[in-house]
């Protein structure tokens, strides 16, 4: 999956990501989920156990994020030490909801740490900064129309948006750019799935 920056935003006061502390639309919000790694409903009496994985941030990102790593919820897969991402990240680039990544156990830190990207899910991650009063309601309505879900940080300004595989991303991007041209939001396309890149004429980039 390629990450392509459109518009960068200034630093915001946001800390480690935890689903319980976020405004979340239509997605899980606890450590146990009723979804399997394939996205199908699991038995109600056997909720899936989720695991936090630390994604270390580059120095520049860590400075304005005020955190050295972003910790995302993940679920097990059939392959040892490969997990499926269950959060839409606020800071990590090149990763989207549902992607498969390989992790390692860092015994000194006593946590699982991201090692490498394995495969994409078809979802894309787009992040925005809300720049004015009342803008959130406009963006909310637009995202609902495109059947997206999103997380909002504690400040209410930084939104991490998940664009599912079925979304008409060309049209969604046009709507986002319209908001940006009116200086209502700042945008970063953090991770675009291959299908969503079709028709955008964007250069390929590595993880």
XYZ file of N, CA and C in Angstrom:
621
model
N 0.852 -1.198 0.000
C 0.000 0.000 0.000
C 0.883 1.242 0.000
N 0.499 2.225 -0.774
C 1.301 3.430 -0.898
C 0.753 4.535 -0.017
N 1.656 5.356 0.478
C 1.265 6.518 1.281
C 1.590 7.776 0.499
N 0.607 8.642 0.338
C 0.805 9.847 -0.457
C 0.306 11.050 0.319
N 1.172 12.015 0.564
C 0.774 13.203 1.300
C 0.176 14.228 0.360
N -0.970 14.785 0.738
C -1.576 15.874 -0.032
C -1.306 17.203 0.654
N -1.792 17.344 1.881
C -1.645 18.589 2.614
C -1.214 18.257 4.033
N -0.134 18.851 4.498
C 0.321 18.604 5.854
C -0.336 19.586 6.804
N -0.431 19.199 8.071
C -1.034 20.060 9.068
C -0.047 20.383 10.172
N -0.316 21.390 10.994
C 0.574 21.717 12.099
C 0.445 20.711 13.230
N 1.337 20.828 14.199
C 1.338 19.923 15.342
C 0.064 20.079 16.145
N -0.393 18.950 16.707
C -1.543 18.991 17.593
C -1.189 18.244 18.873
N -1.901 18.547 19.939
C -1.658 17.909 21.221
C -2.460 16.631 21.308
N -1.867 15.521 20.871
C -2.538 14.228 20.935
C -1.576 13.202 21.510
N -2.108 12.215 22.221
C -1.262 11.233 22.882
C -1.573 9.836 22.381
N -1.115 8.826 23.123
C -1.268 7.439 22.704
C -2.710 7.102 22.377
N -2.905 6.333 21.317
C -4.240 6.029 20.844
C -4.814 4.840 21.595
N -6.030 4.980 22.082
C -6.749 3.911 22.755
C -8.210 4.032 22.353
N -8.816 2.967 21.821
C -10.203 3.082 21.360
C -11.160 3.606 22.418
N -10.900 3.337 23.683
C -11.819 3.761 24.728
C -11.836 5.279 24.905
N -10.780 5.966 24.453
C -10.695 7.414 24.657
C -11.098 8.213 23.428
N -11.585 7.534 22.385
C -11.854 8.196 21.114
C -13.327 8.249 20.785
N -13.702 9.249 20.012
C -15.017 9.242 19.399
C -14.927 8.336 18.189
N -15.752 7.318 18.135
C -15.620 6.310 17.083
C -16.977 6.101 16.422
N -17.017 6.049 15.123
C -18.267 5.880 14.415
C -18.305 4.490 13.790
N -19.189 3.649 14.281
C -19.452 2.362 13.639
C -18.327 1.360 13.698
N -17.430 1.482 14.651
C -16.345 0.521 14.765
C -16.228 0.063 16.214
N -15.393 -0.962 16.462
C -15.268 -1.487 17.818
C -14.646 -0.453 18.745
N -14.951 -0.568 20.028
C -14.427 0.389 20.991
C -14.005 -0.283 22.291
N -13.587 -1.537 22.207
C -13.138 -2.219 23.416
C -12.082 -3.246 23.055
N -11.472 -3.827 24.058
C -10.381 -4.765 23.827
C -10.881 -6.062 23.215
N -12.132 -6.418 23.480
C -12.713 -7.610 22.894
C -13.647 -7.234 21.765
N -13.528 -7.940 20.651
C -14.343 -7.645 19.480
C -15.137 -8.872 19.082
N -16.296 -8.672 18.483
C -17.107 -9.788 17.999
C -16.812 -10.082 16.537
N -15.706 -9.524 16.022
C -15.339 -9.751 14.630
C -14.111 -10.642 14.561
N -14.084 -11.571 13.611
C -12.912 -12.399 13.389
C -11.942 -11.655 12.496
N -10.749 -12.225 12.282
C -9.747 -11.556 11.449
C -10.210 -11.456 10.005
N -11.151 -12.277 9.615
C -11.660 -12.217 8.248
C -12.816 -11.240 8.117
N -13.238 -10.664 9.246
C -14.290 -9.670 9.209
C -15.684 -10.249 9.368
N -15.800 -11.563 9.707
C -17.098 -12.178 9.887
C -17.466 -12.239 11.352
N -18.771 -12.306 11.643
C -19.211 -12.342 13.029
C -18.753 -13.622 13.693
N -18.279 -13.496 14.912
C -17.859 -14.649 15.690
C -18.960 -14.985 16.679
N -18.817 -16.093 17.350
C -19.796 -16.503 18.353
C -19.866 -15.482 19.462
N -21.095 -15.152 19.910
C -21.277 -14.128 20.927
C -20.608 -14.490 22.239
N -20.512 -15.798 22.525
C -19.929 -16.180 23.812
C -18.418 -16.348 23.743
N -17.841 -16.085 22.585
C -16.387 -16.176 22.443
C -15.857 -14.948 21.726
N -15.871 -13.792 22.397
C -15.346 -12.581 21.755
C -13.863 -12.716 21.463
N -13.452 -12.132 20.365
C -12.047 -12.212 19.973
C -11.186 -11.388 20.917
N -10.032 -11.937 21.263
C -9.093 -11.198 22.087
C -8.196 -10.359 21.179
N -8.041 -9.092 21.516
C -7.207 -8.200 20.732
C -5.912 -7.890 21.463
N -4.884 -7.514 20.698
C -3.559 -7.260 21.253
C -3.050 -5.908 20.761
N -2.408 -5.160 21.645
C -1.787 -3.903 21.238
C -0.420 -4.172 20.612
N -0.148 -3.447 19.539
C 1.156 -3.516 18.888
C 1.701 -2.098 18.790
N 2.958 -1.927 19.165
C 3.616 -0.616 19.116
C 4.218 -0.395 17.732
N 3.851 0.713 17.108
C 4.438 1.138 15.838
C 5.312 2.353 16.144
N 6.624 2.169 16.130
C 7.525 3.273 16.440
C 7.415 4.361 15.377
N 7.395 5.603 15.827
C 7.219 6.737 14.922
C 8.555 7.380 14.583
N 8.709 7.890 13.355
C 9.933 8.633 13.017
C 10.010 9.877 13.882
N 11.216 10.397 14.041
C 11.472 11.500 14.977
C 10.561 12.703 14.739
N 10.397 13.101 13.477
C 9.583 14.281 13.187
C 8.129 14.075 13.611
N 7.582 12.902 13.294
C 6.203 12.603 13.672
C 6.066 12.495 15.183
N 7.030 11.831 15.816
C 6.982 11.655 17.263
C 6.998 12.992 17.994
N 7.673 13.983 17.405
C 7.779 15.299 18.051
C 6.408 15.949 18.175
N 5.669 16.002 17.051
C 4.379 16.694 17.149
C 3.266 15.799 17.679
N 3.471 14.471 17.603
C 2.492 13.553 18.196
C 2.673 13.443 19.707
N 3.850 13.891 20.188
C 4.197 13.809 21.603
C 4.147 12.376 22.110
N 4.610 11.460 21.275
C 4.667 10.045 21.625
C 5.698 9.381 20.716
N 6.474 8.461 21.260
C 7.498 7.789 20.464
C 6.923 6.659 19.629
N 5.721 6.197 19.997
C 5.084 5.104 19.266
C 3.575 5.249 19.335
N 2.909 4.728 18.309
C 1.453 4.642 18.331
C 1.092 3.181 18.527
N 0.209 2.912 19.454
C -0.167 1.537 19.760
C -1.561 1.246 19.226
N -1.614 0.287 18.302
C -2.866 -0.059 17.640
C -3.357 -1.420 18.108
N -4.673 -1.590 18.094
C -5.251 -2.888 18.398
C -5.120 -3.794 17.186
N -4.822 -5.062 17.435
C -4.694 -6.051 16.365
C -5.353 -7.350 16.785
N -5.662 -8.176 15.795
C -6.207 -9.501 16.054
C -5.314 -10.557 15.425
N -5.368 -11.762 15.981
C -4.544 -12.854 15.474
C -4.985 -13.284 14.074
N -4.033 -13.854 13.334
C -4.325 -14.507 12.066
C -3.868 -15.959 12.185
N -3.966 -16.705 11.107
C -3.557 -18.115 11.131
C -2.041 -18.275 11.079
N -1.330 -17.174 10.810
C 0.135 -17.228 10.713
C 0.756 -16.662 11.988
N 1.674 -17.391 12.576
C 2.321 -16.962 13.810
C 3.043 -15.633 13.609
N 2.834 -14.709 14.538
C 3.455 -13.392 14.557
C 3.003 -12.486 13.415
N 1.906 -12.862 12.761
C 1.260 -11.968 11.806
C -0.121 -11.625 12.354
N -0.448 -10.340 12.391
C -1.697 -9.885 12.984
C -2.420 -8.948 12.029
N -3.729 -8.768 12.285
C -4.539 -7.872 11.466
C -4.828 -6.597 12.243
N -4.559 -5.455 11.628
C -4.764 -4.153 12.275
C -6.259 -3.892 12.444
N -6.675 -3.480 13.658
C -8.083 -3.236 13.948
C -8.367 -1.775 14.298
N -7.398 -0.911 14.178
C -7.582 0.530 14.360
C -7.275 1.262 13.066
N -7.855 2.442 12.914
C -7.400 3.352 11.874
C -6.373 4.272 12.527
N -5.106 4.197 12.115
C -4.052 4.940 12.820
C -4.106 6.452 12.626
N -3.693 7.167 13.663
C -3.595 8.621 13.613
C -2.235 9.086 13.101
N -1.190 8.330 13.342
C 0.164 8.802 13.045
C 0.942 7.871 12.126
N 0.774 6.568 12.267
C 1.530 5.602 11.467
C 1.145 5.738 9.999
N 2.143 5.808 9.131
C 1.897 5.924 7.700
C 1.992 4.561 7.025
N 1.229 4.385 5.922
C 1.314 3.160 5.135
C 0.549 1.991 5.704
N -0.303 2.226 6.708
C -1.069 1.142 7.331
C -2.532 1.555 7.425
N -3.432 0.616 7.132
C -4.872 0.888 7.191
C -5.581 -0.225 7.951
N -6.819 0.025 8.286
C -7.650 -0.957 8.970
C -7.699 -2.257 8.176
N -7.464 -3.382 8.858
C -7.545 -4.684 8.219
C -6.266 -5.179 7.588
N -5.255 -4.326 7.454
C -3.982 -4.760 6.877
C -3.330 -5.827 7.767
N -2.534 -6.671 7.147
C -1.789 -7.699 7.876
C -0.348 -7.230 8.036
N 0.167 -7.297 9.259
C 1.548 -6.909 9.534
C 2.227 -8.001 10.360
N 3.539 -8.046 10.250
C 4.328 -8.983 11.058
C 4.872 -8.241 12.282
N 4.850 -8.893 13.432
C 5.302 -8.271 14.671
C 6.369 -9.137 15.331
N 7.045 -8.549 16.287
C 8.014 -9.290 17.087
C 7.786 -8.960 18.555
N 8.183 -9.881 19.399
C 8.066 -9.659 20.838
C 9.327 -8.963 21.332
N 9.175 -7.758 21.859
C 10.295 -7.021 22.431
C 10.259 -7.252 23.936
N 11.118 -8.137 24.406
C 11.090 -8.529 25.811
C 11.558 -7.411 26.727
N 12.455 -6.570 26.234
C 12.921 -5.452 27.055
C 11.795 -4.442 27.274
N 11.029 -4.183 26.240
C 9.909 -3.248 26.348
C 8.633 -3.920 26.854
N 8.631 -5.251 26.824
C 7.480 -6.039 27.266
C 6.233 -5.728 26.442
N 6.427 -5.714 25.121
C 5.292 -5.476 24.244
C 5.585 -6.010 22.849
N 4.536 -6.166 22.057
C 4.685 -6.528 20.657
C 5.002 -5.277 19.861
N 5.943 -5.402 18.911
C 6.395 -4.257 18.130
C 6.287 -4.589 16.643
N 5.816 -3.630 15.868
C 5.714 -3.791 14.419
C 7.069 -4.090 13.807
N 7.105 -5.080 12.900
C 8.346 -5.440 12.218
C 8.297 -5.139 10.729
N 7.229 -5.592 10.042
C 7.120 -5.292 8.617
C 5.683 -5.475 8.117
N 5.382 -4.793 7.025
C 4.078 -4.883 6.388
C 4.000 -6.184 5.599
N 2.829 -6.848 5.619
C 2.663 -8.111 4.902
C 1.714 -7.956 3.719
N 0.476 -7.504 3.964
C -0.482 -7.384 2.867
C -1.562 -6.366 3.205
N -2.141 -5.776 2.169
C -3.171 -4.772 2.374
C -4.555 -5.390 2.371
N -5.489 -4.685 2.982
C -6.861 -5.160 3.113
C -7.799 -4.586 2.059
N -7.346 -3.526 1.388
C -8.216 -2.814 0.464
C -8.798 -1.547 1.076
N -8.605 -1.384 2.404
C -9.006 -0.153 3.074
C -7.914 0.910 2.882
N -8.310 2.175 2.996
C -7.358 3.286 2.952
C -7.500 4.126 4.213
N -6.411 4.798 4.603
C -6.410 5.706 5.751
C -6.196 7.126 5.268
N -7.115 8.007 5.633
C -6.985 9.434 5.347
C -7.132 10.181 6.664
N -6.256 11.150 6.901
C -6.325 11.922 8.145
C -6.597 13.389 7.826
N -7.416 13.992 8.661
C -7.716 15.406 8.454
C -7.606 16.173 9.760
N -7.326 17.462 9.641
C -7.372 18.392 10.760
C -8.548 19.342 10.508
N -9.438 19.442 11.468
C -10.563 20.368 11.383
C -10.077 21.763 11.768
N -10.329 22.762 10.903
C -9.759 24.090 11.110
C -10.734 25.164 11.576
N -12.022 24.854 11.642
C -12.963 25.907 12.033
C -14.200 25.366 12.703
N -14.925 26.223 13.383
C -16.173 25.861 14.045
C -17.223 25.464 13.001
N -17.949 24.407 13.306
C -19.004 23.966 12.405
C -18.544 23.094 11.261
N -17.234 23.023 11.042
C -16.705 22.226 9.928
C -16.924 20.736 10.185
N -16.801 20.350 11.448
C -16.955 18.942 11.790
C -18.283 18.369 11.331
N -19.364 19.143 11.490
C -20.683 18.674 11.085
C -20.750 18.470 9.566
N -20.112 19.365 8.812
C -20.097 19.235 7.356
C -19.324 17.993 6.926
N -18.166 17.798 7.533
C -17.336 16.645 7.194
C -18.036 15.362 7.612
N -18.652 15.371 8.786
C -19.409 14.219 9.280
C -20.439 13.774 8.248
N -21.235 14.715 7.746
C -22.277 14.395 6.772
C -21.683 13.826 5.485
N -20.564 14.403 5.046
C -19.928 13.930 3.820
C -19.410 12.503 3.995
N -18.751 12.230 5.111
C -18.190 10.893 5.345
C -19.276 9.839 5.476
N -20.374 10.198 6.121
C -21.491 9.256 6.218
C -22.052 8.929 4.841
N -22.100 9.921 3.968
C -22.608 9.701 2.610
C -21.734 8.716 1.840
N -20.437 8.696 2.159
C -19.514 7.780 1.502
C -19.343 6.470 2.272
N -20.116 6.286 3.355
C -20.108 5.050 4.137
C -18.738 4.794 4.771
N -18.107 5.865 5.259
C -16.825 5.745 5.944
C -17.030 5.704 7.456
N -16.022 5.248 8.178
C -16.002 5.336 9.635
C -14.739 6.089 10.017
N -14.673 6.579 11.243
C -13.517 7.380 11.626
C -13.367 7.426 13.141
N -12.178 7.831 13.565
C -11.859 8.055 14.973
C -11.459 9.516 15.137
N -11.751 10.079 16.310
C -11.418 11.471 16.599
C -10.567 11.522 17.853
N -9.476 12.278 17.820
C -8.601 12.331 18.993
C -9.219 13.204 20.080
N -8.535 13.279 21.219
C -9.060 13.971 22.391
C -9.281 15.463 22.152
N -8.547 16.057 21.214
C -8.702 17.480 20.938
C -9.943 17.764 20.092
N -10.425 16.741 19.393
C -11.556 16.920 18.496
C -11.170 17.424 17.126
N -9.889 17.716 16.921
C -9.430 18.306 15.658
C -8.860 17.287 14.679
N -8.218 16.253 15.191
C -7.552 15.265 14.349
C -8.473 14.067 14.138
N -8.822 13.818 12.882
C -9.699 12.709 12.523
C -8.917 11.687 11.707
N -9.042 10.407 12.071
C -8.447 9.307 11.318
C -9.590 8.573 10.623
N -9.634 8.659 9.301
C -10.770 8.168 8.523
C -10.412 6.850 7.834
N -11.327 5.886 7.937
C -11.187 4.627 7.212
C -12.091 4.660 5.989
N -11.492 4.489 4.812
C -12.248 4.382 3.561
C -12.290 2.913 3.167
N -13.443 2.253 3.290
C -13.553 0.829 2.961
C -13.303 0.562 1.476
N -13.070 -0.694 1.130
C -12.755 -1.032 -0.272
C -13.819 -0.595 -1.278
N -15.110 -0.599 -0.896
C -16.175 -0.304 -1.852
C -16.358 1.193 -2.108
N -15.665 2.046 -1.368
C -15.843 3.500 -1.495
C -15.347 3.998 -2.852
N -16.114 4.902 -3.445
C -15.681 5.600 -4.666
C -14.689 6.676 -4.211
N -13.409 6.288 -4.163
C -12.433 7.185 -3.559
C -12.153 8.416 -4.417
N -12.276 8.298 -5.730
C -12.056 9.469 -6.583
C -13.046 10.568 -6.205
N -14.321 10.211 -6.020
C -15.335 11.196 -5.646
C -15.118 11.689 -4.213
N -14.764 10.788 -3.323
C -14.515 11.177 -1.936
C -13.346 12.148 -1.844
N -12.304 11.871 -2.601
C -11.122 12.744 -2.595
C -11.477 14.141 -3.121
N -12.315 14.182 -4.147
C -12.753 15.466 -4.691
C -13.480 16.276 -3.623
N -14.332 15.608 -2.847
C -15.069 16.286 -1.779
C -14.116 16.788 -0.694
N -13.129 15.984 -0.335
C -12.154 16.402 0.671
C -11.333 17.595 0.182
N -10.921 17.548 -1.064
C -10.120 18.647 -1.618
C -10.923 19.943 -1.695
N -12.229 19.810 -1.858
C -13.072 21.001 -1.859
C -13.039 21.670 -0.479
N -13.140 20.857 0.577
C -13.037 21.388 1.937
C -11.662 22.026 2.154
N -10.620 21.357 1.652
C -9.264 21.867 1.837
C -9.063 23.190 1.099
N -9.632 23.317 -0.107
C -9.481 24.546 -0.888
C -10.165 25.728 -0.209
N -11.164 25.420 0.611
C -11.859 26.460 1.373
C -11.206 26.690 2.735
N -10.053 26.035 2.946
C -9.265 26.147 4.179
C -10.072 25.729 5.412
N -10.933 24.737 5.205
C -11.711 24.207 6.324
C -11.007 23.026 6.995
N -10.171 22.326 6.218
C -9.457 21.166 6.746
C -8.062 21.102 6.147
N -7.184 20.353 6.833
C -5.914 19.926 6.265
C -6.026 18.427 6.038
N -5.373 17.901 5.019
C -5.536 16.496 4.633
C -4.183 15.800 4.510
N -4.153 14.530 4.922
C -3.016 13.665 4.621
C -3.551 12.310 4.190
N -3.203 11.890 2.987
C -3.526 10.534 2.540
C -2.416 9.634 3.058
N -2.660 8.984 4.143
C -1.615 8.230 4.828
C -1.353 6.864 4.219
N -2.416 6.202 3.754
C -2.257 4.867 3.169
C -3.380 4.645 2.170
N -3.045 4.551 0.916
C -4.058 4.338 -0.113
C -3.949 2.929 -0.690
N -5.067 2.199 -0.662
C -5.113 0.877 -1.265
C -4.977 0.995 -2.782
N -4.501 -0.056 -3.393
C -4.271 -0.022 -4.847
C -5.536 0.336 -5.614
N -6.661 -0.240 -5.213
C -7.915 0.026 -5.923
C -8.319 1.490 -5.814
N -8.023 2.114 -4.685
C -8.386 3.515 -4.490
C -7.461 4.468 -5.253
N -6.303 3.957 -5.660
C -5.366 4.785 -6.408
C -5.735 4.871 -7.887
N -6.601 3.967 -8.330
C -6.981 3.936 -9.746
C -7.587 5.268 -10.173
N -7.041 5.835 -11.209
C -7.570 7.074 -11.753
C -7.026 8.328 -11.099
N -6.164 8.181 -10.093
C -5.657 9.370 -9.378
C -4.333 9.879 -9.946
N -3.654 9.061 -10.748
C -2.373 9.445 -11.344
C -1.379 9.860 -10.248
N -1.260 9.016 -9.224
C -0.324 9.276 -8.136
C 0.891 8.385 -8.283
N 2.096 8.867 -7.919
C 3.296 8.047 -8.017
C 3.277 6.940 -6.987
N 3.800 5.790 -7.358
C 3.910 4.688 -6.413
C 4.987 5.007 -5.398
N 4.808 4.522 -4.178
C 5.834 4.697 -3.138
C 5.859 3.461 -2.266
N 6.997 3.234 -1.641
C 7.167 2.054 -0.799
C 6.669 2.351 0.608
N 6.519 1.292 1.378
C 6.139 1.450 2.774
C 7.308 2.067 3.529
